[in-house]
XYZ file of C-alpha atoms in Angstrom:
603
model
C 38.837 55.130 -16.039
C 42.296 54.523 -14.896
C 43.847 57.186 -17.564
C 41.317 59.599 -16.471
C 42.505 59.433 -12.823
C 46.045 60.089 -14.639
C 44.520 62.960 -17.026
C 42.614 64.842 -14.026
C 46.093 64.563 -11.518
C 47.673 66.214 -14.526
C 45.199 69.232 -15.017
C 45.236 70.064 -10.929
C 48.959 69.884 -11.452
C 49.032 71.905 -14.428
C 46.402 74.173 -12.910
C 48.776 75.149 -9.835
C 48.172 75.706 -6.460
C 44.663 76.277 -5.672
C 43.118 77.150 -2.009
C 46.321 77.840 -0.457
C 47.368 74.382 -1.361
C 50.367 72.841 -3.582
C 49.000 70.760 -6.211
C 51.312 67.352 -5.369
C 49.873 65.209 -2.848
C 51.485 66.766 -0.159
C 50.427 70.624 0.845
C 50.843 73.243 2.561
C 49.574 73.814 6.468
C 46.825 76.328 6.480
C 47.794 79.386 8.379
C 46.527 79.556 12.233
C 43.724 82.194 12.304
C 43.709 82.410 16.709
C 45.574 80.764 19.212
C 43.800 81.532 22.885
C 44.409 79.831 26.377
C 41.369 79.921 28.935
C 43.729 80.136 32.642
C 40.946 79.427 35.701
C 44.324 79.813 38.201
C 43.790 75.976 38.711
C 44.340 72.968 37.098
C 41.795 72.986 34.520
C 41.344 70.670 30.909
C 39.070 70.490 27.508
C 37.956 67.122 26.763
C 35.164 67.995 24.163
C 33.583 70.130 22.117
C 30.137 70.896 20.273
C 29.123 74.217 18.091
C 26.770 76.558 18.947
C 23.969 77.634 17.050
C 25.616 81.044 16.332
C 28.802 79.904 14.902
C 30.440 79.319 18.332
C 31.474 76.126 20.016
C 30.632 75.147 23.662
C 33.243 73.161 25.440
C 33.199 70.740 28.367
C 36.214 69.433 30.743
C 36.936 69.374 34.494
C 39.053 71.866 36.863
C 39.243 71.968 39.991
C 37.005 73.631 42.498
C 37.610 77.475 42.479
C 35.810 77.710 46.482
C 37.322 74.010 47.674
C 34.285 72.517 47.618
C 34.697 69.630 46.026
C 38.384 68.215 44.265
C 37.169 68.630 40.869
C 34.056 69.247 39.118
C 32.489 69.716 35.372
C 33.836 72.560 33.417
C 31.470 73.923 30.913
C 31.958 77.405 28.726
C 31.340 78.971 25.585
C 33.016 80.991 22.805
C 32.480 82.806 19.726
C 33.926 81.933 16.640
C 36.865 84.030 17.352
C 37.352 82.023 20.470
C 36.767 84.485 22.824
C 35.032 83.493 25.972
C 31.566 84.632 26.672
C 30.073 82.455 29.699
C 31.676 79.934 31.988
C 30.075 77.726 34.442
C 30.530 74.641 36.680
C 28.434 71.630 38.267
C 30.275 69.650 41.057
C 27.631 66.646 42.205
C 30.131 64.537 44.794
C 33.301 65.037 45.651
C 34.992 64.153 42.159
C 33.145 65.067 39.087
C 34.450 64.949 35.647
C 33.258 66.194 32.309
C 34.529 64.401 28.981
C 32.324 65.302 26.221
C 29.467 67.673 25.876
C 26.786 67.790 22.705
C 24.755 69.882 20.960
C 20.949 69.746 20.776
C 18.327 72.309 19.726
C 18.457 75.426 21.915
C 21.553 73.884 24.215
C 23.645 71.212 25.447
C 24.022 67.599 26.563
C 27.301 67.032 29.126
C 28.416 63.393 30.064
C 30.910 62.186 32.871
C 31.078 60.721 35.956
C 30.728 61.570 39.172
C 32.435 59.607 43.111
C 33.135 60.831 46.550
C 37.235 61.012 47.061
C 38.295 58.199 48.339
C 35.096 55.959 46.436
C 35.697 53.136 44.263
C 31.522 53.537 43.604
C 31.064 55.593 40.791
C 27.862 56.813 38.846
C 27.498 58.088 35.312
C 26.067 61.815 34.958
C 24.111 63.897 32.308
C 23.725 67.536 32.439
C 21.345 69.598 30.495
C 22.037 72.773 30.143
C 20.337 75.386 27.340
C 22.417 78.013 25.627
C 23.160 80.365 27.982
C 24.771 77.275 30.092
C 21.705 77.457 32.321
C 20.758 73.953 34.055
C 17.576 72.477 33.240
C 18.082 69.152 34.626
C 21.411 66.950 35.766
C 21.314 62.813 36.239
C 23.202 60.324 37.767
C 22.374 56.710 36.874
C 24.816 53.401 37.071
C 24.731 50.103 35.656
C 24.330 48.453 39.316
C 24.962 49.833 42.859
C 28.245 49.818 43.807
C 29.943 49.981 41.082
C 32.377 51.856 38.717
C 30.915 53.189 35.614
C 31.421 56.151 33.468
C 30.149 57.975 30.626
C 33.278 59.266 27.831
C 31.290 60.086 25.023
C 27.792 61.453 23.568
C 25.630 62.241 20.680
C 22.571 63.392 19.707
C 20.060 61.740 17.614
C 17.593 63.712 14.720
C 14.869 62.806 17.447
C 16.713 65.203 20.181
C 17.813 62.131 21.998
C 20.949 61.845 24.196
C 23.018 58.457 23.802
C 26.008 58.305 26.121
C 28.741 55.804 25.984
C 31.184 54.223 27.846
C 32.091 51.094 30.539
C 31.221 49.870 33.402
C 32.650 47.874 36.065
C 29.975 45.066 35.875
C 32.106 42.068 33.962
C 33.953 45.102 32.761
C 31.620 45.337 29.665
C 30.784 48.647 27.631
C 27.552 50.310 28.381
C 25.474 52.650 26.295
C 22.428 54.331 27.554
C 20.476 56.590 25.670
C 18.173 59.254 27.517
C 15.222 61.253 26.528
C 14.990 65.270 27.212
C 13.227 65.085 29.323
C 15.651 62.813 31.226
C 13.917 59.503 31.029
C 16.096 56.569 30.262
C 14.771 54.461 26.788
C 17.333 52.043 27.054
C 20.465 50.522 28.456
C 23.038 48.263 27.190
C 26.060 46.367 27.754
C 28.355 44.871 24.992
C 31.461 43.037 25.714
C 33.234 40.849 23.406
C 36.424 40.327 25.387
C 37.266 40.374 29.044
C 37.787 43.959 29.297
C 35.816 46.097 27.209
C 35.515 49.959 26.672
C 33.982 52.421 24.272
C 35.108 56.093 24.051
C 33.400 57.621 21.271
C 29.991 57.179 19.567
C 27.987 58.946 16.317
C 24.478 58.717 14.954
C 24.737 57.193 11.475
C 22.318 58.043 8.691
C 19.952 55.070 9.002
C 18.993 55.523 12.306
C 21.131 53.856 14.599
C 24.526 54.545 16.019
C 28.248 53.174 15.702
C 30.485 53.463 18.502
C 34.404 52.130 19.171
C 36.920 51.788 21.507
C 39.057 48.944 23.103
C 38.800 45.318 23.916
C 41.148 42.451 25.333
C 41.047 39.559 22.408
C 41.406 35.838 22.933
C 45.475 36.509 22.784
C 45.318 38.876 25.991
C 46.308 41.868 22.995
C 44.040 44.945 22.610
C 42.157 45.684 20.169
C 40.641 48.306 18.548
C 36.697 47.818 18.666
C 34.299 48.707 16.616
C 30.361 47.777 16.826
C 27.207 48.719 15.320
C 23.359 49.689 16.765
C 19.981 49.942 15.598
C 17.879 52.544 17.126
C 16.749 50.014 20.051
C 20.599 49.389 20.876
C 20.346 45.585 19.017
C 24.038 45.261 18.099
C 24.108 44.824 14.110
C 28.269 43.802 14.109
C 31.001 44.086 16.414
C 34.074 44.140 14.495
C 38.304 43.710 16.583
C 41.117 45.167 14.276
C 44.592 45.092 14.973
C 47.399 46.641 12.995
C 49.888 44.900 11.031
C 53.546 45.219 12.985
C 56.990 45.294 11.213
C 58.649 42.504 13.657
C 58.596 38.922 12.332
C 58.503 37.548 16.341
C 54.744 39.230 16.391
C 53.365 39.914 13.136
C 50.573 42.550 14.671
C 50.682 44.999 17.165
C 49.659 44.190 20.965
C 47.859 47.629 21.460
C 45.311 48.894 19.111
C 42.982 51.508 20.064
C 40.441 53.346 18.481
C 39.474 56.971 20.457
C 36.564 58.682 18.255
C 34.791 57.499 14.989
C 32.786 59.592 12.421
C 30.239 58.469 9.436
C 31.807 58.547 6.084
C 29.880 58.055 2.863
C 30.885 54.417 2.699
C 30.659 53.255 6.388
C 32.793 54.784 9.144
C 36.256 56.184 10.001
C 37.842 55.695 13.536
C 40.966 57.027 14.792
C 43.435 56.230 17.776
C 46.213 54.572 17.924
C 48.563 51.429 17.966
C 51.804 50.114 19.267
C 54.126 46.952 19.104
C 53.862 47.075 23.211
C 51.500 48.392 25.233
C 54.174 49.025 28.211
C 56.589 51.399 25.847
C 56.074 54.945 25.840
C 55.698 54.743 22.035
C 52.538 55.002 19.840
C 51.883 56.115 16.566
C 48.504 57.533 15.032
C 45.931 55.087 13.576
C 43.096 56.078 10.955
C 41.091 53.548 9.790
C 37.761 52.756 7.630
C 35.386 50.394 7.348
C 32.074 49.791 4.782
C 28.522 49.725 6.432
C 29.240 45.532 7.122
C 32.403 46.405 9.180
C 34.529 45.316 6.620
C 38.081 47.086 6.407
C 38.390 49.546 3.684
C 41.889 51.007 4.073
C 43.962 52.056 7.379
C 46.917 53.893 7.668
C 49.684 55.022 10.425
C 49.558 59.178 10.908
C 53.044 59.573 13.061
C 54.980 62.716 13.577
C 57.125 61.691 16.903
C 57.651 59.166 18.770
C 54.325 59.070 20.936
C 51.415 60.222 18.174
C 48.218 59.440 19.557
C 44.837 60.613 17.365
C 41.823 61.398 19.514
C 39.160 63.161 17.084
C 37.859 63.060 13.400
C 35.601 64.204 11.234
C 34.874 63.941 7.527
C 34.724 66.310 4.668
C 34.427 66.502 0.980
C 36.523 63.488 0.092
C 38.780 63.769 2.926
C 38.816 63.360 6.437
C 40.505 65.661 9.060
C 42.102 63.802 12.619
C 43.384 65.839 15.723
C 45.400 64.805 18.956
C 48.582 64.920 20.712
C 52.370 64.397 19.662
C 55.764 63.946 22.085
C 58.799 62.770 22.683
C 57.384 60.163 24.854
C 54.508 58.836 26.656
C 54.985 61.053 29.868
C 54.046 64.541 28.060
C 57.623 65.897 27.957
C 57.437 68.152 24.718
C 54.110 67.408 24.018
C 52.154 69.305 21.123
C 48.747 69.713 20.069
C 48.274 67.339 16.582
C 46.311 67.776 13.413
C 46.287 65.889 9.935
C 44.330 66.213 6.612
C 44.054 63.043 5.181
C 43.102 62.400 1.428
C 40.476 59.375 0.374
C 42.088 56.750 1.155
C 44.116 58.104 4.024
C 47.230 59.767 2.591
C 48.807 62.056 4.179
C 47.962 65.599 2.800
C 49.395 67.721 5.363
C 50.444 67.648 9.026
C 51.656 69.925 11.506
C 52.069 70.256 15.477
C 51.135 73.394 17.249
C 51.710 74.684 20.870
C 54.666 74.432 23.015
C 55.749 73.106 26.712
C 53.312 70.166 27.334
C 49.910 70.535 25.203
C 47.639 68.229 23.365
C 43.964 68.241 21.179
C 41.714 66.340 22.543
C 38.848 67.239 20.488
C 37.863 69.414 17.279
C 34.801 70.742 14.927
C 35.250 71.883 11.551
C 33.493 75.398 10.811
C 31.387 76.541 7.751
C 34.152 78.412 6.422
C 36.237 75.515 5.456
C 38.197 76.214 8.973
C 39.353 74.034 11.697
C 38.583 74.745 15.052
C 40.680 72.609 17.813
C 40.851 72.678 21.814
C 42.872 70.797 24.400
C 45.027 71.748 27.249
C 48.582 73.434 27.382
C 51.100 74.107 30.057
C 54.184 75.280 30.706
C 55.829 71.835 31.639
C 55.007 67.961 31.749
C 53.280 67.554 34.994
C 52.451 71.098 35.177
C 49.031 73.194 35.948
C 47.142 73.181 32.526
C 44.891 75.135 31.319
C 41.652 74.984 28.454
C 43.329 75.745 24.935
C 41.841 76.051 21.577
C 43.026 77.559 18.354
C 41.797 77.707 14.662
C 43.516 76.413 11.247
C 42.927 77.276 8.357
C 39.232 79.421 6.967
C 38.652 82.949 7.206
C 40.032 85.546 9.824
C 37.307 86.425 12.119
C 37.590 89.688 13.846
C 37.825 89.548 17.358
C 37.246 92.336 20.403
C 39.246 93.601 22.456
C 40.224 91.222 25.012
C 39.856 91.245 28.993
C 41.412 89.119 31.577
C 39.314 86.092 32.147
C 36.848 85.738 34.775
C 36.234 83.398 37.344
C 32.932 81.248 37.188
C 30.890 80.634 39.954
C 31.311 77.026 41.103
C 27.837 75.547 41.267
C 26.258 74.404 44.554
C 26.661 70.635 45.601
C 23.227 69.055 45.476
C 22.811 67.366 49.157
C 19.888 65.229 50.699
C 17.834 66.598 53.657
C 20.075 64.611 55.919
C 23.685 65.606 54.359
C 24.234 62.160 53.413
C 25.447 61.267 50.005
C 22.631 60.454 47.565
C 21.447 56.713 47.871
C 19.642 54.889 45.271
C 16.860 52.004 46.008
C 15.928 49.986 43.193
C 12.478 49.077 42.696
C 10.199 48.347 39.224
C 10.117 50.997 36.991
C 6.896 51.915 34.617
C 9.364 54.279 32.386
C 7.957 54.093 28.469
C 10.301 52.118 26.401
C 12.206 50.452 28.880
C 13.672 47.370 27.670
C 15.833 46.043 30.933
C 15.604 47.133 34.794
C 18.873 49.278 34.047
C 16.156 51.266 32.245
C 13.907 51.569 35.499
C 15.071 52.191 38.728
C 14.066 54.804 41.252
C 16.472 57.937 42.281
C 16.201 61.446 44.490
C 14.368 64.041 43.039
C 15.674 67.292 44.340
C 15.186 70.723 43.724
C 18.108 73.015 43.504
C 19.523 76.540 42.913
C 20.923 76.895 39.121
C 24.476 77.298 38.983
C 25.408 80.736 38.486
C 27.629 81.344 35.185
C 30.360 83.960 34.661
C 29.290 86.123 31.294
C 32.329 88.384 30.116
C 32.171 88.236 25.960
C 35.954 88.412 25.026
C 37.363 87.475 28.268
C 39.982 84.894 26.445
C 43.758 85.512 26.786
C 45.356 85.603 23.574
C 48.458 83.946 22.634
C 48.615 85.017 19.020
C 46.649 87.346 16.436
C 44.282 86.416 14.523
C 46.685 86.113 11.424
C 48.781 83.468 13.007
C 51.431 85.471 14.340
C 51.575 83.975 17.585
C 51.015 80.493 16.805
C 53.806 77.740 15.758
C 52.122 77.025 12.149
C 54.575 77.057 8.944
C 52.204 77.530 6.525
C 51.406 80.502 4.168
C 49.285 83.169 4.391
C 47.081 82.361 1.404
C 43.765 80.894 0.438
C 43.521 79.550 4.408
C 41.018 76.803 3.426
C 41.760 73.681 4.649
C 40.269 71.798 1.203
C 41.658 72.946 -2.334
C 39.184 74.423 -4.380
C 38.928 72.706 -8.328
C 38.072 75.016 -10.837
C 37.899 74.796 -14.534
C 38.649 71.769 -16.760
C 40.638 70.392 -14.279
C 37.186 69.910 -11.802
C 35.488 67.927 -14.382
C 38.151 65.532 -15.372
C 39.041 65.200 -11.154
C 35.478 63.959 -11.207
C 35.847 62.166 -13.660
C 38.843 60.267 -12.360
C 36.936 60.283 -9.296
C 35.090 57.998 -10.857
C 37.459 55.443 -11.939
C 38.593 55.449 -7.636
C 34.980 54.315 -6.914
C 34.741 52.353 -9.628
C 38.197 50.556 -9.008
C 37.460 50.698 -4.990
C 34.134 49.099 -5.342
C 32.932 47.663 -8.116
C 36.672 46.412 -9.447
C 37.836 45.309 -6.457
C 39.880 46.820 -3.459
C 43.478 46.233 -2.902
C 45.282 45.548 -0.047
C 46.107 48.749 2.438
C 48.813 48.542 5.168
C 47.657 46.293 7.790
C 45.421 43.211 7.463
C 41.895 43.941 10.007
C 38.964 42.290 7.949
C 37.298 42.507 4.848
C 36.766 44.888 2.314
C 33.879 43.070 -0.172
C 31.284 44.474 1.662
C 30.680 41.241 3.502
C 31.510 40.439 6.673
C 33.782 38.481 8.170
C 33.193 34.915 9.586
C 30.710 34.711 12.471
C 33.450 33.995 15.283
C 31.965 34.653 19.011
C 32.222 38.314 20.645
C 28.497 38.409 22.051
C 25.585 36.343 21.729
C 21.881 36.895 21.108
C 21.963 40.679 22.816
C 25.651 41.566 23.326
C 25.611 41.593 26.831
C 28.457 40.360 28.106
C 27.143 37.888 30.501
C 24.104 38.290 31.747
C 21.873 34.844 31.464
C 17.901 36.163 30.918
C 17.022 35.044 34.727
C 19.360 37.842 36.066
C 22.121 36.114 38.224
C 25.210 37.546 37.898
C 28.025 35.372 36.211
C 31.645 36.132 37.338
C 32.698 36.528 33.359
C 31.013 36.895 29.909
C 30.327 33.757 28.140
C 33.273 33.298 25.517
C 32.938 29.280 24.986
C 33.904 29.278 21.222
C 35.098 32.529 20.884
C 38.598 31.781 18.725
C 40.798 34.897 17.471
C 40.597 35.885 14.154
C 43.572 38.716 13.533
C 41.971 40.701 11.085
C 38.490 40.912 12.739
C 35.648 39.816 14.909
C 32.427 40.227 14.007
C 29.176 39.327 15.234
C 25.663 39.696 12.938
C 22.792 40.131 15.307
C 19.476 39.497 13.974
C 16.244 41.336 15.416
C 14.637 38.983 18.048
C 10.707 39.103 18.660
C 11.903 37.254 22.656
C 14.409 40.318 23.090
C 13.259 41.726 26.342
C 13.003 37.547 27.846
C 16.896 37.726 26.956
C 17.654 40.956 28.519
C 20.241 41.087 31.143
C 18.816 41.401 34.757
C 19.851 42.348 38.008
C 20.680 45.855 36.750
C 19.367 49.156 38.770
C 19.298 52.721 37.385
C 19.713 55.217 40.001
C 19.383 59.405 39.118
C 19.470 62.521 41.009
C 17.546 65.392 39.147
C 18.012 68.869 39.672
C 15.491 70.978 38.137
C 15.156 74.832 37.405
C 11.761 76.024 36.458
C 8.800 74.121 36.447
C 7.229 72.814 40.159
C 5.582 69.686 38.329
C 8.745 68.586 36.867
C 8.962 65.466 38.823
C 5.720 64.142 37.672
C 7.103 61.993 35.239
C 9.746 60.426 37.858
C 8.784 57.342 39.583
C 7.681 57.089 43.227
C 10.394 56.185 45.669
């Protein structure tokens, strides 16, 4: 199987250059098919994206308020597959409101953020619903306890149309994941916390029901490290899994910052991406990729660096190969910063790389299209420091034809929802009778209040082009040909490839894996020793009676470099050892129906 890997290589290489793409390991960057900026006249930035239905992508961030009314508030607009703009609209709920991710679901979108008057260290999660036309159907606040700091970064969708955001809260500084129905009732709600300080910042569905979901955490050695942990369908945590990267100093053999920023499903387990560096307080980082099996053991990771601060915030996988996106600089502070993106082979090599945009711009999010094309968005400006403004371009795929474009239209800000009184929205807890509750952060009793729907702009091809669709304005290198991101195998050469194929799995699974760069757990498919990180339900410190500890639990708990990991087994006591003392707080805003508060309980 080993000299059919060799035989295949030499047929592709034999074969030439197929797709657009050399036939070594290393190929060329697919050409840029559109390069638009989205300018609001204010400070304005794309945190996430989702695609449409028709072929577009909806895109969530925050700007500030257009009328003054508020200091910032959710961004939320569409495009078509060309990237022009065709509708626009905002939802301010307090003073400071902030979108970060937004996903797709049937007939619309699901937005998550957070939400705080200026000045307010209290700080509640939101949801907005909105269907495709960006029209409201519902908005929610909810928190992990009154008074404090929690936010939502991140959100998926389930097969079952339900919402699962995550994120942290201030509460013992734990994670929190909460996963919402459509019709805005809250199922569940979880905190997870292995270390003292514990964040997530991206989450996925996986294929067997449940959900995966990484970001940061403070190990027993004060270091951070990257997190990864895995759900059931019920929010049970299955493992929880700390990997930090292998340094090149001999006074600290692994890096003190390790962070992981998005993860994706892969046909083995899961990729995450982020980043890593010897010391958190440089202005230095370099790009981290890294898989694990469906047990949480390591498969390979790898460092994706093009200057000296290389930070990965999105991934996604294709056929045999994965495909990151995020930001690249001279340093830490945004001076020369460019949008990122990477095509990375099976086991993380480096296929190609390239940096786009100019002044001070990053990627904070992309989607890969149908046609084999890459679709990216961000936020450029001129200078570090500087007003920015929504970005997106596309690499690689076919040319789509675009219309002619018009300057770009203003949205209307949305109105602030307000009590009768003018007061800020207050939130009294009391017992909840919510189906499929399984703590009092599920229940909880909020403001039901009806309110006009924000008004959108609609303008199709209102986007200001910076280049033509044939790449002429953008900063790619690569060639005009082919434009598919993936190399297409014809011939004899596709059948020995797969064949040789073959021999990887074979070698990478059944023959045994060998070591990648780094050393962050294990790659037989078992997982690591049982070594602390969260007992019974992962809560971080709640005891089942519902007082309030000042820190998680972590009697035991002893570093293990290459990775934590705790193995939760279903428990028929769950809900006795569910945290207490949490309250779940919302303020609905409805459009349409005048029994839509039906369902809500009594305040």
């Amino acid at each position: 199987m080993r000299g059919c890997c060799l035989v295949g290589a030499g047929a592709l290489a034999a074969s030439g250059s197929v797709g657009g793409a050399t036939a070594s390991r290393r190929q060329e960057v697919p050409p840029t098919r559109w390069d638009r900026t989205y300018d609001r006249e204010a400070t304005a930035e794309a945190n996430g994206m989702a695609p449409a239905s028709d072929g577009g992508f909806a895109v969530v961030g925050t700007a500030e308020s257009a009328d003054g009314g508020a200091a910032s508030e959710i961004w939320l607009y569409k495009t078509s597959a060309a990237g022009e703009l065709e509708w626009q609209t905002t939802f301010a709920e307090r003073g400071v409101t902030e979108g970060f991710d937004v996903a797709a679901v049937g007939d619309g979108f699901v937005v998550a953020g957070h939400t705080h008057e200026e000045g307010s260290s209290e700080q509640d999660a939101i949801a907005v619903r909105v269907d495709g036309e960006g029209t409201e159907q519902w908005r929610r606040t909810f928190n992990a306890r009154p008074g404090t700091t929690d936010t939502m970064r991140a959100v998926t969708a389930d097969e079952q149309g339900r919402f699962v955001f995550a994120g942290w809260t201030s509460r013992f500084r734990d994670a929190w994941v909460v996963r919402l129905t459509d019709d805005r009732s809250i199922d569940w709600a979880e905190t997870y916390g292995p270390g003292a300080r514990n964040q997530l910042h991206g989450v996925v569905t996986d294929s067997e029901g449940g959900y995966a979901a990484v970001g940061e955490t403070d190990d027993t050695e004060d270091d951070t490290a990257g997190w990864v942990i895995k759900l059931d369908e019920n929010g049970t945590q299955q493992f929880s899994q700390q990997f930090k990267k292998r340094s090149d100093r001999a006074t600290n053999p692994y890096d003190d910052y390790n962070v992981f920023r998005d993860v994706a499903e892969t046909r083995n387990g899961f990729v995450a991406v982020g980043a890593n560096a010897f010391d958190p307080q440089t202005n230095d980082r370099r790009g981290w990729a890294l898989e694990i099996n469906i047990n949480g053991g390591k498969l390979w990771d790898k460092r994706v660096v093009s200057d000296t601060y290389t930070v990965l915030r999105s991934v996604t996988g294709g056929n045999l190969e994965y495909y990151v996106a995020g930001e690249t600089a001279t340093n830490g502070n945004g001076d020369d910063a460019r949008g990122f993106a990477a095509n990375l082979g099976i086991e993380g090599e480096t296929r190609w790389q390239h940096s786009y945009g100019s002044g001070s711009s990053e990627f904070s999010a992309f989607h890969l299209t149908d046609g084999e094309g890459m679709v990216c968005v961000g936020s450029t400006a001129e200078s570090a420091g500087g007003n920015t403004s929504g970005w997106g371009l596309k690499v690689g795929g076919e040319a789509v034809a675009t219309a002619t474009p018009s300057p770009t239209p203003s949205p209307t800000p949305s109105p602030t929802p307000a009590l009768d009184d003018g007061s800020t929205p207050t939130f009294t807890p009391t017992p909840t009778d919510e189906p499929g509750a399984t703590d009092e952060m599920a229940g909880g009793d909020g403001t039901t209040t009806s309110a006009p729907t924000p008004t959108r702009s609609v303008d199709p091809g209102t986007a200001t082009p910076d280049g033509g669709d044939d790449g002429s304005g953008a900063t790619t290198t690569g060639g005009s040909g082919g434009g598919g991101l993936s190399p297409a195998v014809i011939g004899v050469g596709a059948v020995i490839v797969a064949l040789g194929s073959a021999g990887v799995f074979y070698n990478r699974f059944l023959g045994g894996d060998g070591d990648a760069t780094g050393s962050d757990g294990d790659a037989d498919g078992s997982p690591p020793d049982d070594t602390g990180g969260g007992g019974g339900d992962g809560d971080g410190g709640d005891d089942p009676s519902g007082v309030e500890t000042s820190e998680p639990d972590t009697d035991g708990t002893e570093e293990v470099q290459a990775a934590q990991t705790v193995v939760e087994n279903p428990d028929d006591d769950a809900d006795d050892d569910m945290p207490g003392g949490f309250e779940a707080a919302d303020t609905v805003v409805e459009s349409g129906s005048d029994d839509a508060t039906d369902d809500e309980p009594e305040k």
